[in-house]
Short mmCIF file of C-alpha atoms in Angstrom, two decimals:
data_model
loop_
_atom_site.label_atom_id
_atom_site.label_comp_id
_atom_site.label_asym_id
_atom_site.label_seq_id
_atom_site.Cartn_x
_atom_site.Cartn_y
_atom_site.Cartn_z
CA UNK A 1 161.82 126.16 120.44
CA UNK A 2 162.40 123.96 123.42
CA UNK A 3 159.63 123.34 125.61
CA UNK A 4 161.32 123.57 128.71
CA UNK A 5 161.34 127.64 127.93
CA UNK A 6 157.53 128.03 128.14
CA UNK A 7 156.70 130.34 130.75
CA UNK A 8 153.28 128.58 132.21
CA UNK A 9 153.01 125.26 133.10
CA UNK A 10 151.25 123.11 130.90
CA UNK A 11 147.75 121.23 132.24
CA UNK A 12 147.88 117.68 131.98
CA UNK A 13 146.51 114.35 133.28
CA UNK A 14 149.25 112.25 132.97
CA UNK A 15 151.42 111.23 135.26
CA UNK A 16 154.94 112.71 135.62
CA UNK A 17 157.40 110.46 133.92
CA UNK A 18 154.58 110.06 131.08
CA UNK A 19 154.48 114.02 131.42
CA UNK A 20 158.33 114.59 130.45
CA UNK A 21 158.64 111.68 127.81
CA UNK A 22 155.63 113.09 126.15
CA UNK A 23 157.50 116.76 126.88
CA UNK A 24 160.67 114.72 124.78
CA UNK A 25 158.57 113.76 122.01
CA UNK A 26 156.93 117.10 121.65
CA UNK A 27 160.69 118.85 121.37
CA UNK A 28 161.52 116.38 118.55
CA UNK A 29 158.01 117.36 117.08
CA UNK A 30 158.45 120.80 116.98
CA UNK A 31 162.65 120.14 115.92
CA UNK A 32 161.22 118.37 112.71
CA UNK A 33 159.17 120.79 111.99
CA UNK A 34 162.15 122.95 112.16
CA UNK A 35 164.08 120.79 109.37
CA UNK A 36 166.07 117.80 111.55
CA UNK A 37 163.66 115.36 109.60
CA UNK A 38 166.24 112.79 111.28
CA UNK A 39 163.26 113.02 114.07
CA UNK A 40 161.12 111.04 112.41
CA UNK A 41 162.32 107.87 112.00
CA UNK A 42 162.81 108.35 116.02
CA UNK A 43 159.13 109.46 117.24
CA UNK A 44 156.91 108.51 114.30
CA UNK A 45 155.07 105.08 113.77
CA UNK A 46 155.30 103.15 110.91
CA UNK A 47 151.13 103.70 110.65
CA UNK A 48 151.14 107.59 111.41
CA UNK A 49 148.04 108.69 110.37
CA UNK A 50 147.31 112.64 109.42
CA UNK A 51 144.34 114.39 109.60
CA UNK A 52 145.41 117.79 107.38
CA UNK A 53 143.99 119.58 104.55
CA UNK A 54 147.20 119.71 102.35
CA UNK A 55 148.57 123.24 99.90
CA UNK A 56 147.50 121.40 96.70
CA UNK A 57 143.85 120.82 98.30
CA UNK A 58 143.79 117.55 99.04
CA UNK A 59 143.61 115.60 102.59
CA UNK A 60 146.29 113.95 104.39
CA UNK A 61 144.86 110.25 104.14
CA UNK A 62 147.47 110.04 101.10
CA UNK A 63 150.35 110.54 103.63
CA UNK A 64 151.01 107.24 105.87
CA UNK A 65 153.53 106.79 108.26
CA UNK A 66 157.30 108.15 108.05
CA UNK A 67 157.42 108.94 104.71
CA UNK A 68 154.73 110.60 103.96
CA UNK A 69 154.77 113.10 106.81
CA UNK A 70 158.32 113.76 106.06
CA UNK A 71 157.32 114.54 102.12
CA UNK A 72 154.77 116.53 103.45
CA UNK A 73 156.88 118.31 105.37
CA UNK A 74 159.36 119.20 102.75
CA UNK A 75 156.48 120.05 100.48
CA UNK A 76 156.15 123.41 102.70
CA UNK A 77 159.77 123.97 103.62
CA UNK A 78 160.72 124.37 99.61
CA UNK A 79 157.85 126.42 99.93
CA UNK A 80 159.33 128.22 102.77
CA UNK A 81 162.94 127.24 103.38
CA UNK A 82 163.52 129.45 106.55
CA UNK A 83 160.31 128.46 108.43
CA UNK A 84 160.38 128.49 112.20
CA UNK A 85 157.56 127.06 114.12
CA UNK A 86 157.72 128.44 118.03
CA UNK A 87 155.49 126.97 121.01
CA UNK A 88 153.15 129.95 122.29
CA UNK A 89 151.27 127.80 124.35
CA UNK A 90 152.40 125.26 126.92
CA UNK A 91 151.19 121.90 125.51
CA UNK A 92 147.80 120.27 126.83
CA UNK A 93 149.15 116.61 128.06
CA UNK A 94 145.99 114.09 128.54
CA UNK A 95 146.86 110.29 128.86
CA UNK A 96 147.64 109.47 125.16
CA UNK A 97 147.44 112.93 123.71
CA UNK A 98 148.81 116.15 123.67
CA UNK A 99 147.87 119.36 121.51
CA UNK A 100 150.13 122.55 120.99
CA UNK A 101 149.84 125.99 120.19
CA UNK A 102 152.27 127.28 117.46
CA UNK A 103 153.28 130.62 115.41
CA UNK A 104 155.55 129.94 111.83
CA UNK A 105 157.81 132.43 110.28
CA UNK A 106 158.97 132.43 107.03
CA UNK A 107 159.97 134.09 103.97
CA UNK A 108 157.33 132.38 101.18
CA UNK A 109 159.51 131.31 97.90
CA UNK A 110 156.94 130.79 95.81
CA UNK A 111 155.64 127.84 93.94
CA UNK A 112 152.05 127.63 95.85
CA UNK A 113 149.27 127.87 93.64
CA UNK A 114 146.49 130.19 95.00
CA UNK A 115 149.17 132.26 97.30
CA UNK A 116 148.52 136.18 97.91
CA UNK A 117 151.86 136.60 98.62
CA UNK A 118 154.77 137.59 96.30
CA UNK A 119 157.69 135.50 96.54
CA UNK A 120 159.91 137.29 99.54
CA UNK A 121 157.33 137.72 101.40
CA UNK A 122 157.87 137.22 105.25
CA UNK A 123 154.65 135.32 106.53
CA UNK A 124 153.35 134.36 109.65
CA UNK A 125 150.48 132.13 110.32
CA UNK A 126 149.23 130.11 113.44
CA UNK A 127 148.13 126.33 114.50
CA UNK A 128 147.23 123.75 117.14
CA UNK A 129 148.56 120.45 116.77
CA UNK A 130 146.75 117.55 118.39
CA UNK A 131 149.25 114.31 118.46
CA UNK A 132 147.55 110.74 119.82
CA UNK A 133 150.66 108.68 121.10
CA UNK A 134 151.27 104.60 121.53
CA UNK A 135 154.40 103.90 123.37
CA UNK A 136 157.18 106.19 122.81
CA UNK A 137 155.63 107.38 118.83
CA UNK A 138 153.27 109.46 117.20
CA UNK A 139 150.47 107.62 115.98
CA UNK A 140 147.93 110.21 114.76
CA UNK A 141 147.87 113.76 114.19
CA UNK A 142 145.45 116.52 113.55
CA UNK A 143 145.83 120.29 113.00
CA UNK A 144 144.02 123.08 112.46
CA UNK A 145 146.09 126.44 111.12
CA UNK A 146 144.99 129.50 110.44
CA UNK A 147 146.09 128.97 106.61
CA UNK A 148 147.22 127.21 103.92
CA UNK A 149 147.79 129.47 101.40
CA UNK A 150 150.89 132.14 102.12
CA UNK A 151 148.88 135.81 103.02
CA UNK A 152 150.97 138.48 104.54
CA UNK A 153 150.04 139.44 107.82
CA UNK A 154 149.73 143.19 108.46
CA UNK A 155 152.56 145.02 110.74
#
């Protein structure tokens, strides 16, 4: 989803040409997340750090830079190969950092050990992402979702 759709304006500190590069980035954000992994040789640092608890239970410290966000990214898009992440909140822009309300569709495919849901299962779940910058690249990223194992959310 592009951000220039949002409805409300976001709430930010920044000044305005920091405002609409950081407004760039976060499109390319949300675009990887989407599949174009091309994105993240463009706004990821070589020394991306994430702060994540990961499907197979582990943390994201085992992830650095490019490479490991874009395996980690794949990891969950075999899991779910039609995901769509959409914006529901206008993002929160503060000097270096910026944080994002999302909602994720997608029909699970199975393979996630602990799941609830049977493979072709249409889930939904929920997130914030908080994203430190340096220049014109992610350096650091947290989130917080509202799960990591696929549940089906009621109709």
């Amino acid at each position: 989803m592009n951000l220039q759709g949002t409805q409300p304006r976001e709430t930010s500190s920044a000044p305005l040409g920091n405002r609409e590069a950081t407004r760039t980035m976060l499109d390319a954000w949300v675009r990887l997340w989407n599949g174009d992994l091309a994105q993240a040789a463009v706004i990821i640092a070589p020394d991306f750090r994430i702060h994540a608890a990961l499907l197979d239970g582990g943390d994201g410290s085992n992830l650095p830079g490019v490479d490991g966000l874009v395996a980690w990214i794949s990891q969950i898009r075999a899991a779910f190969p039609d995901l769509h992440f959409a914006v529901e909140v206008p993002p929160l822009i503060d000097g270096g950092y910026a944080s994002v309300r999302w909602a994720a569709t997608g029909t699970y495919a199975g393979g996630l050990p602990g799941a609830q849901a049977e493979p072709g299962t249409v889930v939904t779940f929920t997130g914030t992402d908080t994203l430190r910058m340096e220049g014109s690249r992610f350096v650091e990223y947290s989130i917080n979702s509202s799960s990591a194992r696929p549940v089906p959310r009621p109709r």
